[in-house]
PDB file of C-alpha atoms in Angstrom:
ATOM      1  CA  UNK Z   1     -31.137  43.487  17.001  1.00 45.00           C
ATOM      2  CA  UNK Z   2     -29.081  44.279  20.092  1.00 47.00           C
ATOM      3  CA  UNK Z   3     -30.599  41.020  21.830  1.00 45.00           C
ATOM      4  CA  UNK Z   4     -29.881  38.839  18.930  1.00 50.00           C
ATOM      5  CA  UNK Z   5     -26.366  39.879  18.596  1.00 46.00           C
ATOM      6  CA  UNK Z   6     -25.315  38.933  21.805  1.00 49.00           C
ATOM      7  CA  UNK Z   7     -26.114  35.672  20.989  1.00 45.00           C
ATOM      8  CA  UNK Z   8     -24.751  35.040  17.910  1.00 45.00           C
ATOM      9  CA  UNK Z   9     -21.254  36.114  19.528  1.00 45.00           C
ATOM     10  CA  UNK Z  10     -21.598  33.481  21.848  1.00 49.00           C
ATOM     11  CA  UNK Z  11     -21.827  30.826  19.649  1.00 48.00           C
ATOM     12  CA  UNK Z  12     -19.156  32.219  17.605  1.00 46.00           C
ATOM     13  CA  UNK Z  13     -17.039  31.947  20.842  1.00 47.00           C
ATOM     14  CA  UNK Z  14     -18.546  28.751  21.608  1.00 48.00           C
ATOM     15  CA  UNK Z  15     -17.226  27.484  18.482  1.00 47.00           C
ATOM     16  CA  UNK Z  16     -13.766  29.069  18.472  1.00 45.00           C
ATOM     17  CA  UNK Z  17     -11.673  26.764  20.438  1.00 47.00           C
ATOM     18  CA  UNK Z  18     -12.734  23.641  18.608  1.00 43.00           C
ATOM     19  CA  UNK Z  19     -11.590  24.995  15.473  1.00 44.00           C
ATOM     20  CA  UNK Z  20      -8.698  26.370  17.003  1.00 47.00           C
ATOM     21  CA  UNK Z  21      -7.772  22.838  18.448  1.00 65.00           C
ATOM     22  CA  UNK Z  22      -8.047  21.370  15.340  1.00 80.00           C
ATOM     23  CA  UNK Z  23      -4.555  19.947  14.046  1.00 95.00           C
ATOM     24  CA  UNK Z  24      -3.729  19.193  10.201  1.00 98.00           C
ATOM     25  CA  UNK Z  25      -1.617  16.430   8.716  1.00 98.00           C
ATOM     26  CA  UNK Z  26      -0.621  15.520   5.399  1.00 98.00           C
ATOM     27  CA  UNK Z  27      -0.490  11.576   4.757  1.00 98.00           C
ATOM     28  CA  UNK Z  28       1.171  10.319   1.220  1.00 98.00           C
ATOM     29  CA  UNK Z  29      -0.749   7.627   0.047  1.00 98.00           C
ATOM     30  CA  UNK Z  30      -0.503   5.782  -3.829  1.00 95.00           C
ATOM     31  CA  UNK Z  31      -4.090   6.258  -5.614  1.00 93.00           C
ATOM     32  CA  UNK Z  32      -6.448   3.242  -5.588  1.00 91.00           C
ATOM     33  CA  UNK Z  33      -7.141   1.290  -2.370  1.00 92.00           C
ATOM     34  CA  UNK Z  34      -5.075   3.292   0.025  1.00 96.00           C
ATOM     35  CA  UNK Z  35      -6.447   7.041  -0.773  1.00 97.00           C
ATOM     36  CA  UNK Z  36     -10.270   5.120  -0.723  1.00 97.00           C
ATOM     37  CA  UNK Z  37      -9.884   3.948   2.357  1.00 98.00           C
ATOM     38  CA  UNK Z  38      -8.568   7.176   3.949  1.00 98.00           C
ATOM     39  CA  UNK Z  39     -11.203   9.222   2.762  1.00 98.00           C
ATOM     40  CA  UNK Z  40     -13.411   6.531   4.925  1.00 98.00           C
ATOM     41  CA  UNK Z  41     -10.731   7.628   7.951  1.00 98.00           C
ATOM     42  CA  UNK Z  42     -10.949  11.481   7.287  1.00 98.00           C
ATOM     43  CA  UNK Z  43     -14.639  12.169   9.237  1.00 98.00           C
ATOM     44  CA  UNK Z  44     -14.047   9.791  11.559  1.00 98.00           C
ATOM     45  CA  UNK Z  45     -10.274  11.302  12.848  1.00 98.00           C
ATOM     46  CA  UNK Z  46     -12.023  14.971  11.951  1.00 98.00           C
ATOM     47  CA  UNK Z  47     -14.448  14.266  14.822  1.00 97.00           C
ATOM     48  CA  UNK Z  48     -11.200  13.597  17.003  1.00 97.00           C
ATOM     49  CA  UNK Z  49      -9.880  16.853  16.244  1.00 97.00           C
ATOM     50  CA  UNK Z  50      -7.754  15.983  13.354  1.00 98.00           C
ATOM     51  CA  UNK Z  51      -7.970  17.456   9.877  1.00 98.00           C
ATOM     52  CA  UNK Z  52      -6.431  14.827   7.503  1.00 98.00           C
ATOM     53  CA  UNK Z  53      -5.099  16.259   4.126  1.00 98.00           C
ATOM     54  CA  UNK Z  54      -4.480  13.326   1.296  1.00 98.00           C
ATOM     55  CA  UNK Z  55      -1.512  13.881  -1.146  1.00 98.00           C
ATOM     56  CA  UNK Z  56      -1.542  11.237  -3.750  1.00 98.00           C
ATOM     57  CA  UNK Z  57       2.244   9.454  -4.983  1.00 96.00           C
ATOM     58  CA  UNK Z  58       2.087   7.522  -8.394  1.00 91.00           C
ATOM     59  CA  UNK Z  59       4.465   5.587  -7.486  1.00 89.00           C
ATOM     60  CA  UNK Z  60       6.876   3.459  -4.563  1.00 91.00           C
ATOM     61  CA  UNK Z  61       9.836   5.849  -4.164  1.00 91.00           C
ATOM     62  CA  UNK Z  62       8.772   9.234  -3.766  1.00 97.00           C
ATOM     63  CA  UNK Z  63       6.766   8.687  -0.579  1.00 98.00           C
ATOM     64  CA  UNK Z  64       9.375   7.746   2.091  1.00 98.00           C
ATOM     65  CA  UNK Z  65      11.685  10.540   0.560  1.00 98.00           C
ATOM     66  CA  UNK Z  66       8.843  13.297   1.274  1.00 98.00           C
ATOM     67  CA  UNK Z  67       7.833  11.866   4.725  1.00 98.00           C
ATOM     68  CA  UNK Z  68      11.803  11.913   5.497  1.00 98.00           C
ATOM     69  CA  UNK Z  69      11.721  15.251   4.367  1.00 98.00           C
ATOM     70  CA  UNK Z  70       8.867  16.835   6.350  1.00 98.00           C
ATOM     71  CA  UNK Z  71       6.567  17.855   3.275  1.00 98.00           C
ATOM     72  CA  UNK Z  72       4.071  15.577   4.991  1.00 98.00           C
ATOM     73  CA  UNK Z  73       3.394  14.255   8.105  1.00 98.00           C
ATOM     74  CA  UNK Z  74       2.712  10.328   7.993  1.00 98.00           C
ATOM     75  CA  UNK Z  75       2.323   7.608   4.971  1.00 98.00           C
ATOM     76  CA  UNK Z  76      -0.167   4.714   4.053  1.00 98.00           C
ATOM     77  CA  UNK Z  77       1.297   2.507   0.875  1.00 96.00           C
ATOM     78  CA  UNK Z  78       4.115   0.036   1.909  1.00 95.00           C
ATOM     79  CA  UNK Z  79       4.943  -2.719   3.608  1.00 92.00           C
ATOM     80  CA  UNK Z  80       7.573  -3.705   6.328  1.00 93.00           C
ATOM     81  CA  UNK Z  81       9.992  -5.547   4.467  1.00 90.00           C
ATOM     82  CA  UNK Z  82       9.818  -2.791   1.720  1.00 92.00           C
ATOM     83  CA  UNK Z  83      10.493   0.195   4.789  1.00 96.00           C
ATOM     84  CA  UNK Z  84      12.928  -1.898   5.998  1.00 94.00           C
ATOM     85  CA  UNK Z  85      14.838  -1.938   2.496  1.00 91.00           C
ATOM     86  CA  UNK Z  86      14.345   1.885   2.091  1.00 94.00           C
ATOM     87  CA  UNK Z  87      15.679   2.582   5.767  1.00 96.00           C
ATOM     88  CA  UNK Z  88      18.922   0.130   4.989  1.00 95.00           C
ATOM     89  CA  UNK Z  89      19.583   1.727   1.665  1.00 94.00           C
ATOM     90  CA  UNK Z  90      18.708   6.062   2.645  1.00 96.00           C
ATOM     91  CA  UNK Z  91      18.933   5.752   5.994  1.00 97.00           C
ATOM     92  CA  UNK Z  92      15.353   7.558   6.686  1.00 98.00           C
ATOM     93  CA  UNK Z  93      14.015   8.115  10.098  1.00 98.00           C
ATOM     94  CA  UNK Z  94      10.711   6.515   9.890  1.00 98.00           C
ATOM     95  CA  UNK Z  95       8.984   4.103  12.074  1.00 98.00           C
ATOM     96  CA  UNK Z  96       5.566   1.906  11.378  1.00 98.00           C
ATOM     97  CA  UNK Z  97       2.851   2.866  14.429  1.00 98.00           C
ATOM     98  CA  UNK Z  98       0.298   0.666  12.749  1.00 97.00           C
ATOM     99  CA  UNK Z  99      -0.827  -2.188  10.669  1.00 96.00           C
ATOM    100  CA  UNK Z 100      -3.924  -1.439   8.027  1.00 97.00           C
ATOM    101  CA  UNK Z 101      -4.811  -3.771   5.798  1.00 96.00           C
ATOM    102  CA  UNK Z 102      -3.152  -6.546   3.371  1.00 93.00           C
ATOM    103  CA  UNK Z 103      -3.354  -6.126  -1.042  1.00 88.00           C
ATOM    104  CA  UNK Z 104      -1.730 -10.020  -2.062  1.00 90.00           C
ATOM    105  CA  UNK Z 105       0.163  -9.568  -4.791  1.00 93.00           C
ATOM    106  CA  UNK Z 106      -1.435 -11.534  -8.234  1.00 96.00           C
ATOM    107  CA  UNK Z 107      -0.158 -12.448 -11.327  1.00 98.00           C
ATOM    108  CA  UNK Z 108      -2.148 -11.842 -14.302  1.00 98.00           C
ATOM    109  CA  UNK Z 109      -2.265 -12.680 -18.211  1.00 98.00           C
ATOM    110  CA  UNK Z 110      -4.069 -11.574 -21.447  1.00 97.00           C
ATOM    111  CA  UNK Z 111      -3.006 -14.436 -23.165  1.00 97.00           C
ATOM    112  CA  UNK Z 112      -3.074 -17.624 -21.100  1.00 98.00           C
ATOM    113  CA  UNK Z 113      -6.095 -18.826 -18.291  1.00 97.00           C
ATOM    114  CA  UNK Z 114      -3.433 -21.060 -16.598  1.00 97.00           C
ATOM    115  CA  UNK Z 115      -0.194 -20.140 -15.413  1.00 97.00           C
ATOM    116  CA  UNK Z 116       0.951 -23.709 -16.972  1.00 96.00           C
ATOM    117  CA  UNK Z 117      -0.121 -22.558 -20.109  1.00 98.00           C
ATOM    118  CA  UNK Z 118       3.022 -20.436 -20.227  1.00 98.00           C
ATOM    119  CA  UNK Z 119       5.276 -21.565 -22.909  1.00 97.00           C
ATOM    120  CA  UNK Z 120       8.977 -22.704 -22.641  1.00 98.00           C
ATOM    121  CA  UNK Z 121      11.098 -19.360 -22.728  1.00 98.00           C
ATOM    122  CA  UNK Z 122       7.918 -17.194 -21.751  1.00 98.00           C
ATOM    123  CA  UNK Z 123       8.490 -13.497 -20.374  1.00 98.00           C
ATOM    124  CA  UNK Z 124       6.832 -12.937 -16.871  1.00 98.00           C
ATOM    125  CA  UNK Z 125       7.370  -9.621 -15.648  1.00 98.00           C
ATOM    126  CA  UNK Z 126       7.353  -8.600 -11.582  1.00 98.00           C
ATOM    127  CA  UNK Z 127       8.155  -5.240  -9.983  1.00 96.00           C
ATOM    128  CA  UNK Z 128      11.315  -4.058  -9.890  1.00 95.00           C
ATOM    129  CA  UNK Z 129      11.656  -3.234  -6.470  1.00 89.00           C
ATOM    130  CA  UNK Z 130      13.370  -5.512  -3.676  1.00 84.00           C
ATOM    131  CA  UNK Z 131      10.130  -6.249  -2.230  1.00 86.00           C
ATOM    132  CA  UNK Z 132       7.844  -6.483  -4.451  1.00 91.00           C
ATOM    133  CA  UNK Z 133       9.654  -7.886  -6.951  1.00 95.00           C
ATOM    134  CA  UNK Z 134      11.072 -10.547  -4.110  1.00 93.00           C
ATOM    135  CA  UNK Z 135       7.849 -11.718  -2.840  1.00 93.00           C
ATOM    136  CA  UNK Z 136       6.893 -12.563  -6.589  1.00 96.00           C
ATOM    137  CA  UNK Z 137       9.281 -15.075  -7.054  1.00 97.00           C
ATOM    138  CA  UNK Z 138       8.719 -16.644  -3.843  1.00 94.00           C
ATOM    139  CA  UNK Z 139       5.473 -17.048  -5.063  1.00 95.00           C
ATOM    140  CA  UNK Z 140       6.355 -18.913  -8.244  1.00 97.00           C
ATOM    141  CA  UNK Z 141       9.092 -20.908  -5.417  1.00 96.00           C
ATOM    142  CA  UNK Z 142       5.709 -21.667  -3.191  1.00 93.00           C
ATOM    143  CA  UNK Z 143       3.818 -22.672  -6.680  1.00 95.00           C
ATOM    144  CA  UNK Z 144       6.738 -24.908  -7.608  1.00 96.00           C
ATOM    145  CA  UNK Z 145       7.928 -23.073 -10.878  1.00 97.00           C
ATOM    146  CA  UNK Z 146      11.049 -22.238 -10.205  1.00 98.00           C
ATOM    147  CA  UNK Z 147      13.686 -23.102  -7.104  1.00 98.00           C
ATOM    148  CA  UNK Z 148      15.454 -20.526  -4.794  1.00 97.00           C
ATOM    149  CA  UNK Z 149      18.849 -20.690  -3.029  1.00 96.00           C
ATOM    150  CA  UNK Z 150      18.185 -21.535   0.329  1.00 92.00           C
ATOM    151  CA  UNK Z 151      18.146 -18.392   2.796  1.00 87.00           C
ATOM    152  CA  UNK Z 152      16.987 -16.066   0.616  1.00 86.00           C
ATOM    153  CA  UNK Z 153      15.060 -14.525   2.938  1.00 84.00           C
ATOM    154  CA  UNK Z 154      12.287 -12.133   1.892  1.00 80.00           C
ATOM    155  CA  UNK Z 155      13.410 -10.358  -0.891  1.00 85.00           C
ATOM    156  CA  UNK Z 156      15.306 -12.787  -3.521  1.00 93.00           C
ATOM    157  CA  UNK Z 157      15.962 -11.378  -6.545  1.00 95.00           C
ATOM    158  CA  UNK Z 158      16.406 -13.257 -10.130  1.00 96.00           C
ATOM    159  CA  UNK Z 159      20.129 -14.050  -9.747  1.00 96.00           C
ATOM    160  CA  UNK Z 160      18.856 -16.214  -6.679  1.00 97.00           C
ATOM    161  CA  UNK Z 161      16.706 -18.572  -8.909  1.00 98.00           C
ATOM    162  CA  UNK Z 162      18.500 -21.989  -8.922  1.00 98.00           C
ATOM    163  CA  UNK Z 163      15.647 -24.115 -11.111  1.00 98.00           C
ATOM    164  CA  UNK Z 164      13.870 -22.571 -14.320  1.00 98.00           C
ATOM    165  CA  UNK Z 165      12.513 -25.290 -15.748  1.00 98.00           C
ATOM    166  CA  UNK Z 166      10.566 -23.650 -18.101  1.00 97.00           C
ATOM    167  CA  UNK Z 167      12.942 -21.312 -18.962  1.00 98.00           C
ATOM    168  CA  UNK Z 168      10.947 -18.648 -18.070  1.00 98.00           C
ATOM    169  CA  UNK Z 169      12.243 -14.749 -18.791  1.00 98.00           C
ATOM    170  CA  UNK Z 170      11.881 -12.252 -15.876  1.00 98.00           C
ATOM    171  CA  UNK Z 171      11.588  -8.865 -17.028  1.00 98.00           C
ATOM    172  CA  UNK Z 172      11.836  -6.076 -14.203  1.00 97.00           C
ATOM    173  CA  UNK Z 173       9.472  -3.163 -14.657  1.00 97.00           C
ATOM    174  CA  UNK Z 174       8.246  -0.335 -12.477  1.00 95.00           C
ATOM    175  CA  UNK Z 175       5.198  -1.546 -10.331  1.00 93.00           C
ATOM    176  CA  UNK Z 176       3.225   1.198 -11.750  1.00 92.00           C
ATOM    177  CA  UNK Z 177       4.155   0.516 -15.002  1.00 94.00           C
ATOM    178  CA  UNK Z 178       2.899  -3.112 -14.714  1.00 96.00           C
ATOM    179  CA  UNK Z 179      -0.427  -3.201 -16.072  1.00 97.00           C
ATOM    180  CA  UNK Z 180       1.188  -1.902 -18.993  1.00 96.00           C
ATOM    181  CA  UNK Z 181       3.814  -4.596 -19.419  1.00 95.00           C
ATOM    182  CA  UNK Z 182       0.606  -7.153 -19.777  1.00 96.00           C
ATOM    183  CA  UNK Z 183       0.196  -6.691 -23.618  1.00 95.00           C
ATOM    184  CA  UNK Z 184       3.801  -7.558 -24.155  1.00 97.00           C
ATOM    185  CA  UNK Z 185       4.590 -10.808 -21.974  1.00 98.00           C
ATOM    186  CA  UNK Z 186       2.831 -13.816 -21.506  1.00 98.00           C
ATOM    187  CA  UNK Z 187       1.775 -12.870 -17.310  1.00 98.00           C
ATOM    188  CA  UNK Z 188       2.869 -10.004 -15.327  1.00 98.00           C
ATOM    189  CA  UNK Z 189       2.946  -9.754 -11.196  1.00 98.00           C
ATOM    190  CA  UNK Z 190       1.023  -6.786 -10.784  1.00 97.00           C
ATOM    191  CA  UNK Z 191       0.151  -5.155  -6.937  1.00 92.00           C
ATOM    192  CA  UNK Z 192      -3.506  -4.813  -5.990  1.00 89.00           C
ATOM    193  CA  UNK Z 193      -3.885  -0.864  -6.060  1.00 87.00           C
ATOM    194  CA  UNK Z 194      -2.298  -0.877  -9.401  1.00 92.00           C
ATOM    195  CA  UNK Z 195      -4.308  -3.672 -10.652  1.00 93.00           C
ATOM    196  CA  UNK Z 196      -7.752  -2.058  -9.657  1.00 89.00           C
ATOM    197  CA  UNK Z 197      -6.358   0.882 -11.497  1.00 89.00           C
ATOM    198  CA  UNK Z 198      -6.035  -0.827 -14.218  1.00 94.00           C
ATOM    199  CA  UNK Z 199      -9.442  -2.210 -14.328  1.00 94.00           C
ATOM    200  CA  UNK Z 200      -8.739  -6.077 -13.170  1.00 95.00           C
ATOM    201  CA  UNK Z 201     -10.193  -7.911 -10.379  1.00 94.00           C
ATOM    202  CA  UNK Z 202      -7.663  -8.881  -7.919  1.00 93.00           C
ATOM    203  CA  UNK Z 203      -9.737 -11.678  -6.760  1.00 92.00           C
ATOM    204  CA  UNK Z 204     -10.885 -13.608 -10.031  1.00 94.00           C
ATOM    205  CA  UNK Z 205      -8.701 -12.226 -12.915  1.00 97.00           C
ATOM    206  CA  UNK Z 206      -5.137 -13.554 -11.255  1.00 97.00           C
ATOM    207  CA  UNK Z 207      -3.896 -16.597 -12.654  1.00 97.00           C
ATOM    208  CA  UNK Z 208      -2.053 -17.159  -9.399  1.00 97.00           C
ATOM    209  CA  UNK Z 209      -2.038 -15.262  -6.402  1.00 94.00           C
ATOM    210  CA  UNK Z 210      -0.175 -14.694  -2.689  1.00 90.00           C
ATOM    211  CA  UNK Z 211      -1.581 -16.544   0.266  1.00 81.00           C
ATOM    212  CA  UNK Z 212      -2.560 -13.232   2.255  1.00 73.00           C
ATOM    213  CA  UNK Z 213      -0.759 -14.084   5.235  1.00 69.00           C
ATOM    214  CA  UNK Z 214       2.730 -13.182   5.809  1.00 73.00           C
ATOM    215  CA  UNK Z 215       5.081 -10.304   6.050  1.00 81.00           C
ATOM    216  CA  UNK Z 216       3.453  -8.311   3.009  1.00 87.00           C
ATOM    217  CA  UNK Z 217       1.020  -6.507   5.397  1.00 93.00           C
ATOM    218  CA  UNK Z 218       0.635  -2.515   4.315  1.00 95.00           C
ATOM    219  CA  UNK Z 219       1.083  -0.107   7.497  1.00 97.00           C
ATOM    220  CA  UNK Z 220       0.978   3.853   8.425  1.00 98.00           C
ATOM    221  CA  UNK Z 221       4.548   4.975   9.120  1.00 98.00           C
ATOM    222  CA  UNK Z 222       5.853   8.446  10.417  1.00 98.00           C
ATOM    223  CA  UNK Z 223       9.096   9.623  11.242  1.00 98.00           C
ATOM    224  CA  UNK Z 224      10.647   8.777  14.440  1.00 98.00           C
ATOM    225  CA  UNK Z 225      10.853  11.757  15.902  1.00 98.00           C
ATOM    226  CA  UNK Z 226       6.883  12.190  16.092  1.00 98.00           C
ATOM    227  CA  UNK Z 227       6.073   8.562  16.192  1.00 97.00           C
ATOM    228  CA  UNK Z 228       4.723   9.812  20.364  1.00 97.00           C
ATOM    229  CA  UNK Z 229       2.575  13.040  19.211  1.00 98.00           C
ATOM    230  CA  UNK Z 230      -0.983  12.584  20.115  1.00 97.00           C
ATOM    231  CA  UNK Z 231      -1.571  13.573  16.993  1.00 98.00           C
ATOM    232  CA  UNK Z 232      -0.379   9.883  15.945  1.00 98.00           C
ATOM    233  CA  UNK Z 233      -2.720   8.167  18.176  1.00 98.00           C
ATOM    234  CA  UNK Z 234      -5.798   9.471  16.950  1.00 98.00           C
ATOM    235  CA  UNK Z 235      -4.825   8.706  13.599  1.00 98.00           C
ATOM    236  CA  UNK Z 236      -4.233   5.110  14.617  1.00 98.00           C
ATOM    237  CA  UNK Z 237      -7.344   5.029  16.911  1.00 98.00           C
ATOM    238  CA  UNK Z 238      -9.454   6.649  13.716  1.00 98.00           C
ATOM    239  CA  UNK Z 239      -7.929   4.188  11.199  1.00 98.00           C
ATOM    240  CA  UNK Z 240      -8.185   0.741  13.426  1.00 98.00           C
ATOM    241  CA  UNK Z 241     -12.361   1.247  14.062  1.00 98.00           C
ATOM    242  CA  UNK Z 242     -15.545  -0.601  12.938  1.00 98.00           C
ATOM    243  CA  UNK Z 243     -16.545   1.787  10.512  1.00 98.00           C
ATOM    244  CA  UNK Z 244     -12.862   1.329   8.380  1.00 98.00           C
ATOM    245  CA  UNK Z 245     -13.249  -2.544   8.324  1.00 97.00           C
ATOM    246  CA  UNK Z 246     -16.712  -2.470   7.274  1.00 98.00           C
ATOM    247  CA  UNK Z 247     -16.002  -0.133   4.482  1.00 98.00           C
ATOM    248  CA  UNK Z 248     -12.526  -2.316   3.378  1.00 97.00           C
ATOM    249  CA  UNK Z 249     -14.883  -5.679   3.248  1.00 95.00           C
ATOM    250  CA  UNK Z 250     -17.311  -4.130   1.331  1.00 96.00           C
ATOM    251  CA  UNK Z 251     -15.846  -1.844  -0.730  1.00 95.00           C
ATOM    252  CA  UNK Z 252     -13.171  -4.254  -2.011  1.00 93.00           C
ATOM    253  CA  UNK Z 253     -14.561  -7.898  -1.487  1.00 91.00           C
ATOM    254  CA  UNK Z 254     -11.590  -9.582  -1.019  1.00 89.00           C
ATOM    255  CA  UNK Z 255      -9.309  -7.948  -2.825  1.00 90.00           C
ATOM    256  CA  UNK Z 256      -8.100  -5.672   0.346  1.00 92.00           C
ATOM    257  CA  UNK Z 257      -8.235  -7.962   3.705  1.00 91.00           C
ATOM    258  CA  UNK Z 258      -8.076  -5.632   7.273  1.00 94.00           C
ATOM    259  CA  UNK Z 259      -5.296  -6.129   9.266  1.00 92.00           C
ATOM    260  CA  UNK Z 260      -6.978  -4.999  12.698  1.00 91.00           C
TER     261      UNK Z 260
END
């Protein structure tokens, strides 16, 4: 006993200062895509020293505020135009230190396999938010269903529509609420992690969808005033590997395209 007790003290010792060393962070992230593919991060960023705690946000808003606020450390859900907008209007202190991966925005319908089956005076309904809701109806500009006043930069909103032909009713809802909305208009703009929530395919079920290039691309922001920790770079370095990629193509065929 005295021989073997020696030993097990030093490699209690052994093991102290690595789990001493190890730091914690809480990251906000929306459920679906975006808490999946952190889990993938998690061992790889706990070999690195870094214990990564997930705290789930149902919906857009709430994320940014907490982040601004301290009550967690970094977040994985938006995009830049949508930061951008939030910064503008609430004047947070947060910075993106990294693109992840890309979620284009679909439109999707329980009663019509065409968006030109759409009826004069149909209801469409798209996110209520700047962003989202903006990069909707420059989809349906791109698609040629309705016209835009020129300069409307990324995030037009419905008194910027200069051509309805079809007559077409927007109805603004809450992106999480979206999936909802599709039993009571004829197609509804609905985001990726919401949609997979919801049980649709982002790839097949859309009746029209976002070219997956372009602004829209989702990113990790912190605030500013940690946006140098080392802390940041690991989570960066732990995100942007092989092993991530892999596990967004596979996982997600298509639906969620890596950035890196």
């Amino acid at each position: 006993m005295s021989f073997r007790l020696p030993l097990i003290l030093s490699a209690v010792l052994a093991a102290w200062p690595a789990a001493a060393s190890a730091e914690t962070i809480k990251i906000g992230v929306t459920p679906g895509p975006h808490a999946q593919i952190f889990e993938a991060v998690k061992p790889i960023a706990a070999k690195q020293g870094l214990d990564i705690q997930l705290i789930e946000f149902s919906d857009y808003v709430v994320p940014n505020a907490a982040l601004d606020a301290g009550e967690i450390q970094a977040n994985s859900f938006q995009n830049q135009p949508y930061l951008d907008n939030q910064k503008a209007d609430r004047g947070y202190k947060i910075e993106a230190v990294a693109l992840t991966v890309n979620f284009p925005i679909g439109v999707y319908s329980k009663k019509h396999k065409a968006f030109a089956d759409i009826p004069e005076g149909g209801k469409v309904s798209i996110p209520n938010d700047p962003t989202n809701g903006g990069r909707v109806l420059l989809l349906l500009r791109d698609k040629g269903v309705i016209k835009l006043k020129d300069g409307t930069g990324s995030k037009p909103t419905v008194l910027d529509i200069t051509e309805n032909p079809k007559k077409l009713k927007f109805i603004e809802v809450d992106a999480a609420q979206a999936p909802r909305a599709l039993d009571d208009v004829d197609a509804a703009a609905i985001n990726t992690n919401y949609a997979t929530q919801a049980g649709l395919d982002p790839v097949k079920d859309p009746i029209l969808r976002e070219d997956p290039k372009g602004p829209y691309v989702n990113l990790i922001a912190v605030r500013t005033a940690d946006k140098d920790k080392p802390w940041v770079k690991t989570l960066v370095d732990s995100y942007h590997t092989p092993e991530v990629k892999e596990f967004v193509l596979t996982k997600f065929k298509g639906a969620v395209l890596p950035s890196w």
